mmCIF file of C-alpha atoms in Angstrom:
data_model
loop_
_atom_site.group_PDB
_atom_site.id
_atom_site.type_symbol
_atom_site.label_atom_id
_atom_site.label_comp_id
_atom_site.label_asym_id
_atom_site.label_seq_id
_atom_site.Cartn_x
_atom_site.Cartn_y
_atom_site.Cartn_z
ATOM 1 C CA MET A 1 -6.886 -7.275 25.458
ATOM 2 C CA SER A 2 -5.208 -10.536 24.278
ATOM 3 C CA THR A 3 -5.780 -11.120 20.460
ATOM 4 C CA PRO A 4 -6.233 -14.457 19.001
ATOM 5 C CA PRO A 5 -3.158 -16.242 17.788
ATOM 6 C CA PHE A 6 -2.209 -16.057 14.032
ATOM 7 C CA PRO A 7 -3.911 -18.669 12.072
ATOM 8 C CA ASP A 8 -2.137 -20.991 9.840
ATOM 9 C CA GLN A 9 -4.909 -20.420 7.166
ATOM 10 C CA ARG A 10 -5.222 -16.392 6.505
ATOM 11 C CA THR A 11 -5.163 -13.996 3.836
ATOM 12 C CA ALA A 12 -3.415 -10.779 2.814
ATOM 13 C CA VAL A 13 -5.284 -8.458 0.447
ATOM 14 C CA VAL A 14 -2.734 -6.272 -1.656
ATOM 15 C CA THR A 15 -3.963 -3.446 -3.808
ATOM 16 C CA GLY A 16 -2.102 -2.070 -6.690
ATOM 17 C CA ALA A 17 -0.386 -5.329 -7.521
ATOM 18 C CA GLY A 18 -0.611 -5.216 -10.906
ATOM 19 C CA SER A 19 2.443 -3.215 -12.028
ATOM 20 C CA PRO A 20 5.033 -5.521 -13.475
ATOM 21 C CA ARG A 21 7.938 -3.236 -11.458
ATOM 22 C CA GLY A 22 5.592 -2.252 -8.568
ATOM 23 C CA ILE A 23 5.793 -2.593 -5.118
ATOM 24 C CA GLY A 24 2.755 -4.401 -4.735
ATOM 25 C CA ARG A 25 3.856 -7.395 -6.781
ATOM 26 C CA ALA A 26 6.950 -7.506 -4.955
ATOM 27 C CA LEU A 27 5.078 -7.699 -1.561
ATOM 28 C CA ALA A 28 2.735 -10.394 -2.809
ATOM 29 C CA ALA A 29 5.170 -12.615 -3.941
ATOM 30 C CA ARG A 30 7.292 -12.243 -0.335
ATOM 31 C CA LEU A 31 3.665 -13.008 1.313
ATOM 32 C CA ALA A 32 2.954 -16.239 -0.414
ATOM 33 C CA ARG A 33 6.411 -17.424 0.420
ATOM 34 C CA GLU A 34 5.473 -16.809 4.102
ATOM 35 C CA GLY A 35 2.569 -19.002 3.904
ATOM 36 C CA TRP A 36 0.039 -16.332 3.465
ATOM 37 C CA ALA A 37 -2.928 -16.644 1.058
ATOM 38 C CA VAL A 38 -3.073 -13.487 -0.883
ATOM 39 C CA ALA A 39 -5.769 -11.724 -2.914
ATOM 40 C CA VAL A 40 -3.909 -9.649 -5.405
ATOM 41 C CA MET A 41 -5.989 -6.503 -6.610
ATOM 42 C CA ASP A 42 -5.673 -3.850 -9.134
ATOM 43 C CA LEU A 43 -7.439 -1.930 -11.755
ATOM 44 C CA ASP A 44 -6.205 -4.238 -14.585
ATOM 45 C CA GLU A 45 -7.694 -7.475 -14.059
ATOM 46 C CA GLY A 46 -5.390 -9.134 -16.344
ATOM 47 C CA ALA A 47 -2.380 -8.026 -14.660
ATOM 48 C CA VAL A 48 -3.265 -9.400 -11.250
ATOM 49 C CA ALA A 49 -4.559 -12.620 -13.138
ATOM 50 C CA ASP A 50 -0.890 -13.023 -14.081
ATOM 51 C CA VAL A 51 0.459 -12.145 -10.619
ATOM 52 C CA ALA A 52 -1.700 -14.856 -9.166
ATOM 53 C CA ALA A 53 -0.777 -17.666 -11.360
ATOM 54 C CA GLY A 54 3.055 -17.099 -10.901
ATOM 55 C CA ILE A 55 2.386 -17.399 -7.461
ATOM 56 C CA ALA A 56 0.518 -20.578 -7.943
ATOM 57 C CA GLU A 57 3.084 -21.938 -10.211
ATOM 58 C CA ALA A 58 5.749 -21.200 -7.194
ATOM 59 C CA GLY A 59 3.626 -23.370 -4.919
ATOM 60 C CA GLY A 60 1.703 -20.461 -3.121
ATOM 61 C CA ARG A 61 -2.170 -19.447 -3.210
ATOM 62 C CA ALA A 62 -3.517 -16.514 -4.852
ATOM 63 C CA LEU A 63 -6.570 -14.909 -6.621
ATOM 64 C CA GLY A 64 -6.452 -12.085 -8.997
ATOM 65 C CA VAL A 65 -9.128 -9.773 -8.906
ATOM 66 C CA GLY A 66 -10.024 -6.333 -10.482
ATOM 67 C CA VAL A 67 -11.184 -3.540 -8.568
ATOM 68 C CA ASP A 68 -11.555 0.313 -8.789
ATOM 69 C CA VAL A 69 -10.607 1.153 -4.961
ATOM 70 C CA SER A 70 -12.283 4.683 -5.540
ATOM 71 C CA ASP A 71 -15.689 3.017 -6.174
ATOM 72 C CA PRO A 72 -17.344 1.600 -2.909
ATOM 73 C CA ALA A 73 -19.503 -0.940 -4.988
ATOM 74 C CA SER A 74 -16.220 -2.253 -6.690
ATOM 75 C CA VAL A 75 -14.319 -2.815 -3.366
ATOM 76 C CA ASP A 76 -17.498 -4.438 -1.790
ATOM 77 C CA ALA A 77 -17.460 -6.918 -4.495
ATOM 78 C CA ALA A 78 -13.981 -7.591 -4.788
ATOM 79 C CA ALA A 79 -13.884 -8.221 -1.085
ATOM 80 C CA ALA A 80 -16.787 -10.681 -1.275
ATOM 81 C CA ARG A 81 -14.897 -12.425 -3.584
ATOM 82 C CA VAL A 82 -12.072 -12.895 -1.592
ATOM 83 C CA GLU A 83 -14.035 -13.674 1.560
ATOM 84 C CA ALA A 84 -15.920 -16.214 -0.417
ATOM 85 C CA GLU A 85 -12.782 -18.039 -1.881
ATOM 86 C CA LEU A 86 -9.778 -17.482 0.679
ATOM 87 C CA PRO A 87 -9.349 -17.933 3.882
ATOM 88 C CA PRO A 88 -10.136 -15.204 6.457
ATOM 89 C CA VAL A 89 -8.484 -11.776 5.987
ATOM 90 C CA VAL A 90 -5.838 -10.860 8.688
ATOM 91 C CA GLY A 91 -3.667 -8.293 6.255
ATOM 92 C CA LEU A 92 -4.303 -5.454 4.092
ATOM 93 C CA ALA A 93 -1.593 -3.468 2.084
ATOM 94 C CA ASN A 94 -3.070 -0.150 0.649
ATOM 95 C CA ILE A 95 -0.625 0.122 -2.018
ATOM 96 C CA ALA A 96 -2.851 1.163 -5.253
ATOM 97 C CA GLY A 97 -1.890 4.909 -6.083
ATOM 98 C CA ILE A 98 -1.469 7.260 -9.013
ATOM 99 C CA SER A 99 1.034 10.373 -9.647
ATOM 100 C CA SER A 100 0.604 13.868 -10.208
ATOM 101 C CA PRO A 101 3.556 15.595 -11.347
ATOM 102 C CA THR A 102 1.484 18.765 -12.165
ATOM 103 C CA ALA A 103 2.443 22.050 -10.861
ATOM 104 C CA PHE A 104 0.663 23.735 -8.195
ATOM 105 C CA PHE A 105 -1.057 26.547 -10.493
ATOM 106 C CA ASP A 106 -1.374 24.003 -13.347
ATOM 107 C CA THR A 107 -3.595 21.538 -11.077
ATOM 108 C CA THR A 108 -7.126 21.319 -11.953
ATOM 109 C CA PRO A 109 -10.017 20.382 -9.332
ATOM 110 C CA GLN A 110 -10.459 17.346 -11.709
ATOM 111 C CA GLU A 111 -6.933 16.197 -11.274
ATOM 112 C CA TRP A 112 -7.058 17.006 -7.612
ATOM 113 C CA ASP A 113 -10.056 15.040 -7.368
ATOM 114 C CA ARG A 114 -8.978 12.029 -9.488
ATOM 115 C CA VAL A 115 -5.566 11.582 -7.309
ATOM 116 C CA MET A 116 -7.842 11.881 -3.954
ATOM 117 C CA ALA A 117 -9.864 9.318 -4.991
ATOM 118 C CA VAL A 118 -7.506 7.016 -5.599
ATOM 119 C CA ASN A 119 -4.828 7.620 -3.136
ATOM 120 C CA ALA A 120 -6.826 8.568 -0.158
ATOM 121 C CA ARG A 121 -10.431 7.780 -0.964
ATOM 122 C CA GLY A 122 -9.208 4.235 -2.022
ATOM 123 C CA VAL A 123 -7.535 3.517 1.240
ATOM 124 C CA PHE A 124 -10.495 4.474 3.405
ATOM 125 C CA LEU A 125 -12.896 2.447 1.262
ATOM 126 C CA ALA A 126 -10.481 -0.501 1.429
ATOM 127 C CA THR A 127 -9.776 -0.132 4.922
ATOM 128 C CA GLN A 128 -13.090 0.101 5.982
ATOM 129 C CA ARG A 129 -14.164 -2.859 3.883
ATOM 130 C CA PHE A 130 -11.586 -5.434 5.267
ATOM 131 C CA GLY A 131 -11.330 -3.889 8.733
ATOM 132 C CA ARG A 132 -14.937 -4.945 9.870
ATOM 133 C CA GLY A 133 -14.104 -8.466 9.399
ATOM 134 C CA MET A 134 -10.503 -8.256 11.158
ATOM 135 C CA ALA A 135 -12.540 -6.235 14.244
ATOM 136 C CA ASP A 136 -15.147 -9.160 14.175
ATOM 137 C CA ARG A 137 -12.404 -11.595 14.348
ATOM 138 C CA GLY A 138 -10.229 -9.789 16.931
ATOM 139 C CA LEU A 139 -7.270 -9.843 14.610
ATOM 140 C CA GLY A 140 -5.970 -7.687 11.643
ATOM 141 C CA ARG A 141 -3.027 -5.609 10.219
ATOM 142 C CA VAL A 142 -3.452 -2.745 8.126
ATOM 143 C CA VAL A 143 -0.184 -1.214 6.191
ATOM 144 C CA SER A 144 -0.548 1.721 3.953
ATOM 145 C CA ILE A 145 1.686 3.339 1.625
ATOM 146 C CA SER A 146 2.438 7.131 2.099
ATOM 147 C CA SER A 147 5.545 9.097 0.675
ATOM 148 C CA VAL A 148 8.278 11.020 1.533
ATOM 149 C CA SER A 149 6.573 13.535 -0.620
ATOM 150 C CA ALA A 150 3.963 14.175 2.122
ATOM 151 C CA GLN A 151 6.946 15.162 4.370
ATOM 152 C CA ARG A 152 8.794 17.219 1.911
ATOM 153 C CA GLY A 153 5.798 18.569 0.064
ATOM 154 C CA GLY A 154 6.976 16.788 -3.284
ATOM 155 C CA GLY A 155 10.569 17.325 -4.415
ATOM 156 C CA THR A 156 10.795 13.831 -6.021
ATOM 157 C CA PHE A 157 8.221 13.498 -8.987
ATOM 158 C CA SER A 158 4.761 14.187 -8.077
ATOM 159 C CA LYS A 159 3.707 17.777 -6.705
ATOM 160 C CA SER A 160 0.982 19.158 -4.535
ATOM 161 C CA ALA A 161 -1.964 16.943 -5.033
ATOM 162 C CA TYR A 162 0.141 13.593 -4.656
ATOM 163 C CA SER A 163 1.624 15.175 -1.617
ATOM 164 C CA ALA A 164 -1.550 16.024 -0.227
ATOM 165 C CA SER A 165 -3.017 12.676 -0.576
ATOM 166 C CA LYS A 166 -0.294 10.844 0.970
ATOM 167 C CA GLY A 167 -0.416 13.057 3.617
ATOM 168 C CA ALA A 168 -3.963 12.146 4.257
ATOM 169 C CA VAL A 169 -3.050 8.799 4.054
ATOM 170 C CA VAL A 170 -1.037 8.885 7.500
ATOM 171 C CA SER A 171 -3.464 10.833 9.293
ATOM 172 C CA LEU A 172 -6.043 8.357 8.314
ATOM 173 C CA MET A 173 -3.717 5.549 9.522
ATOM 174 C CA ARG A 174 -3.364 7.122 12.886
ATOM 175 C CA ALA A 175 -7.148 7.729 13.158
ATOM 176 C CA VAL A 176 -7.756 4.161 12.376
ATOM 177 C CA ALA A 177 -5.118 3.115 14.839
ATOM 178 C CA ARG A 178 -6.721 5.020 17.717
ATOM 179 C CA GLU A 179 -10.005 3.683 16.818
ATOM 180 C CA LEU A 180 -9.318 -0.382 15.615
ATOM 181 C CA SER A 181 -6.381 -1.330 17.929
ATOM 182 C CA PRO A 182 -8.266 -2.036 21.104
ATOM 183 C CA LEU A 183 -10.285 -4.587 18.607
ATOM 184 C CA GLY A 184 -7.019 -6.267 17.777
ATOM 185 C CA VAL A 185 -6.161 -4.360 14.229
ATOM 186 C CA THR A 186 -3.343 -2.559 13.834
ATOM 187 C CA ALA A 187 -2.522 0.540 11.422
ATOM 188 C CA ASN A 188 0.564 1.721 10.122
ATOM 189 C CA CYS A 189 1.865 3.595 7.266
ATOM 190 C CA VAL A 190 5.220 3.046 5.457
ATOM 191 C CA SER A 191 6.955 6.062 3.716
ATOM 192 C CA PRO A 192 8.892 5.410 0.720
ATOM 193 C CA GLY A 193 11.366 7.760 -0.884
ATOM 194 C CA PRO A 194 11.831 7.383 -4.966
ATOM 195 C CA VAL A 195 11.865 3.972 -6.033
ATOM 196 C CA ASP A 196 12.340 2.678 -9.253
ATOM 197 C CA THR A 197 8.761 1.966 -10.173
ATOM 198 C CA ASP A 198 6.296 3.199 -13.093
ATOM 199 C CA ILE A 199 4.650 5.821 -10.516
ATOM 200 C CA MET A 200 7.821 7.628 -10.960
ATOM 201 C CA GLY A 201 6.813 8.372 -14.646
ATOM 202 C CA GLY A 202 8.357 5.236 -16.164
ATOM 203 C CA PRO A 203 11.952 3.673 -15.491
ATOM 204 C CA LEU A 204 14.514 5.932 -14.209
ATOM 205 C CA ASP A 205 17.543 6.543 -16.415
ATOM 206 C CA ASP A 206 21.147 6.882 -15.333
ATOM 207 C CA GLU A 207 20.893 10.583 -14.927
ATOM 208 C CA ARG A 208 17.808 10.698 -12.783
ATOM 209 C CA ARG A 209 18.897 8.157 -10.795
ATOM 210 C CA ALA A 210 21.905 9.484 -9.876
ATOM 211 C CA ASP A 211 20.304 12.790 -9.096
ATOM 212 C CA MET A 212 17.882 11.284 -6.716
ATOM 213 C CA ALA A 213 20.475 9.035 -4.926
ATOM 214 C CA ALA A 214 22.641 12.136 -4.547
ATOM 215 C CA ALA A 215 19.618 14.011 -2.612
ATOM 216 C CA GLY A 216 19.447 11.182 0.178
ATOM 217 C CA LEU A 217 21.916 9.668 2.800
ATOM 218 C CA VAL A 218 22.788 6.417 1.580
ATOM 219 C CA GLY A 219 23.788 6.865 -2.244
ATOM 220 C CA ARG A 220 21.071 5.317 -4.021
ATOM 221 C CA VAL A 221 17.482 4.898 -4.467
ATOM 222 C CA GLY A 222 15.030 2.467 -2.929
ATOM 223 C CA THR A 223 14.075 -0.959 -4.303
ATOM 224 C CA VAL A 224 10.837 -2.596 -4.166
ATOM 225 C CA ASP A 225 12.158 -5.026 -2.016
ATOM 226 C CA ASP A 226 13.356 -2.719 0.267
ATOM 227 C CA VAL A 227 9.704 -1.912 0.880
ATOM 228 C CA ALA A 228 8.498 -4.785 0.412
ATOM 229 C CA ALA A 229 10.233 -6.504 3.441
ATOM 230 C CA LEU A 230 8.991 -3.767 5.788
ATOM 231 C CA MET A 231 5.634 -3.894 4.737
ATOM 232 C CA ALA A 232 5.632 -8.094 5.298
ATOM 233 C CA PHE A 233 7.164 -7.469 8.590
ATOM 234 C CA LEU A 234 4.272 -5.140 9.716
ATOM 235 C CA LEU A 235 1.596 -7.204 8.463
ATOM 236 C CA GLY A 236 2.834 -10.367 10.255
ATOM 237 C CA PRO A 237 2.669 -11.789 13.805
ATOM 238 C CA ASP A 238 5.714 -10.086 15.386
ATOM 239 C CA ALA A 239 4.306 -6.432 14.628
ATOM 240 C CA GLY A 240 1.437 -6.861 17.143
ATOM 241 C CA ASN A 241 2.541 -4.031 19.311
ATOM 242 C CA ILE A 242 2.976 -1.572 16.526
ATOM 243 C CA THR A 243 0.364 0.645 15.479
ATOM 244 C CA GLY A 244 -0.113 4.463 14.513
ATOM 245 C CA ALA A 245 3.589 4.505 13.240
ATOM 246 C CA THR A 246 4.783 5.778 10.015
ATOM 247 C CA TYR A 247 8.115 4.531 8.942
ATOM 248 C CA ASP A 248 10.545 5.871 6.445
ATOM 249 C CA VAL A 249 12.474 3.722 3.718
ATOM 250 C CA ASN A 250 13.870 6.865 1.969
ATOM 251 C CA GLY A 251 17.734 6.573 2.623
ATOM 252 C CA GLY A 252 17.263 9.330 4.887
ATOM 253 C CA LEU A 253 15.897 11.815 2.187
ATOM 254 C CA HIS A 254 13.200 12.927 4.604
ATOM 255 C CA MET A 255 15.862 14.750 6.638
ATOM 256 C CA SER A 256 18.483 15.574 4.059
#
């Protein structure tokens, strides 16, 4: 099956883009520099408005949209606004997520449900909503954030609920790849190790940074740009034959 050429006017949706030190913000800025219109989404509407304004000031095109990725009505309303105000959506980056550093025996059903709602259900809802338009047009890229915690059962900051939710993301992207790739929509995962973002419970101090760096093979923790660079490639025109894959960006931590 041949897919349509990448359009010059195209939109990438980036969820979880509000955090000042987050992967989503770094990816949105990179995509804008590469010629994408970018819909930046987050529960914090004010934060994504600031992100969009910064992209516009740098000469790019962006729209900030508040969304609760765990709520179908909120996702649908956000998507409708993106579709009305920006070019067709070709890329979706599922980055919105929350941590859960609670030990297994201390994890309540309420915390379990909250983590799964954002980290797994949110990926499902956004991918289903935006994936329909991609499939109709015969062209799309979905890239979702998993975690080395899904492979190692935690061991960085978050524990059981988070690890399970990120494992669900890997399985979901493989299933989406199987169903949607024949329709022109690829689906892949990126699995970071420790990155100095707020999902690690706040900025890493020197001691935590050194401990996490020592656990891997390359001797440092990751940066948001390490992850954003790979995600931007997987969203782009040269990644059309890559689907159902999970890429480790964790300095070898998954095998150390």
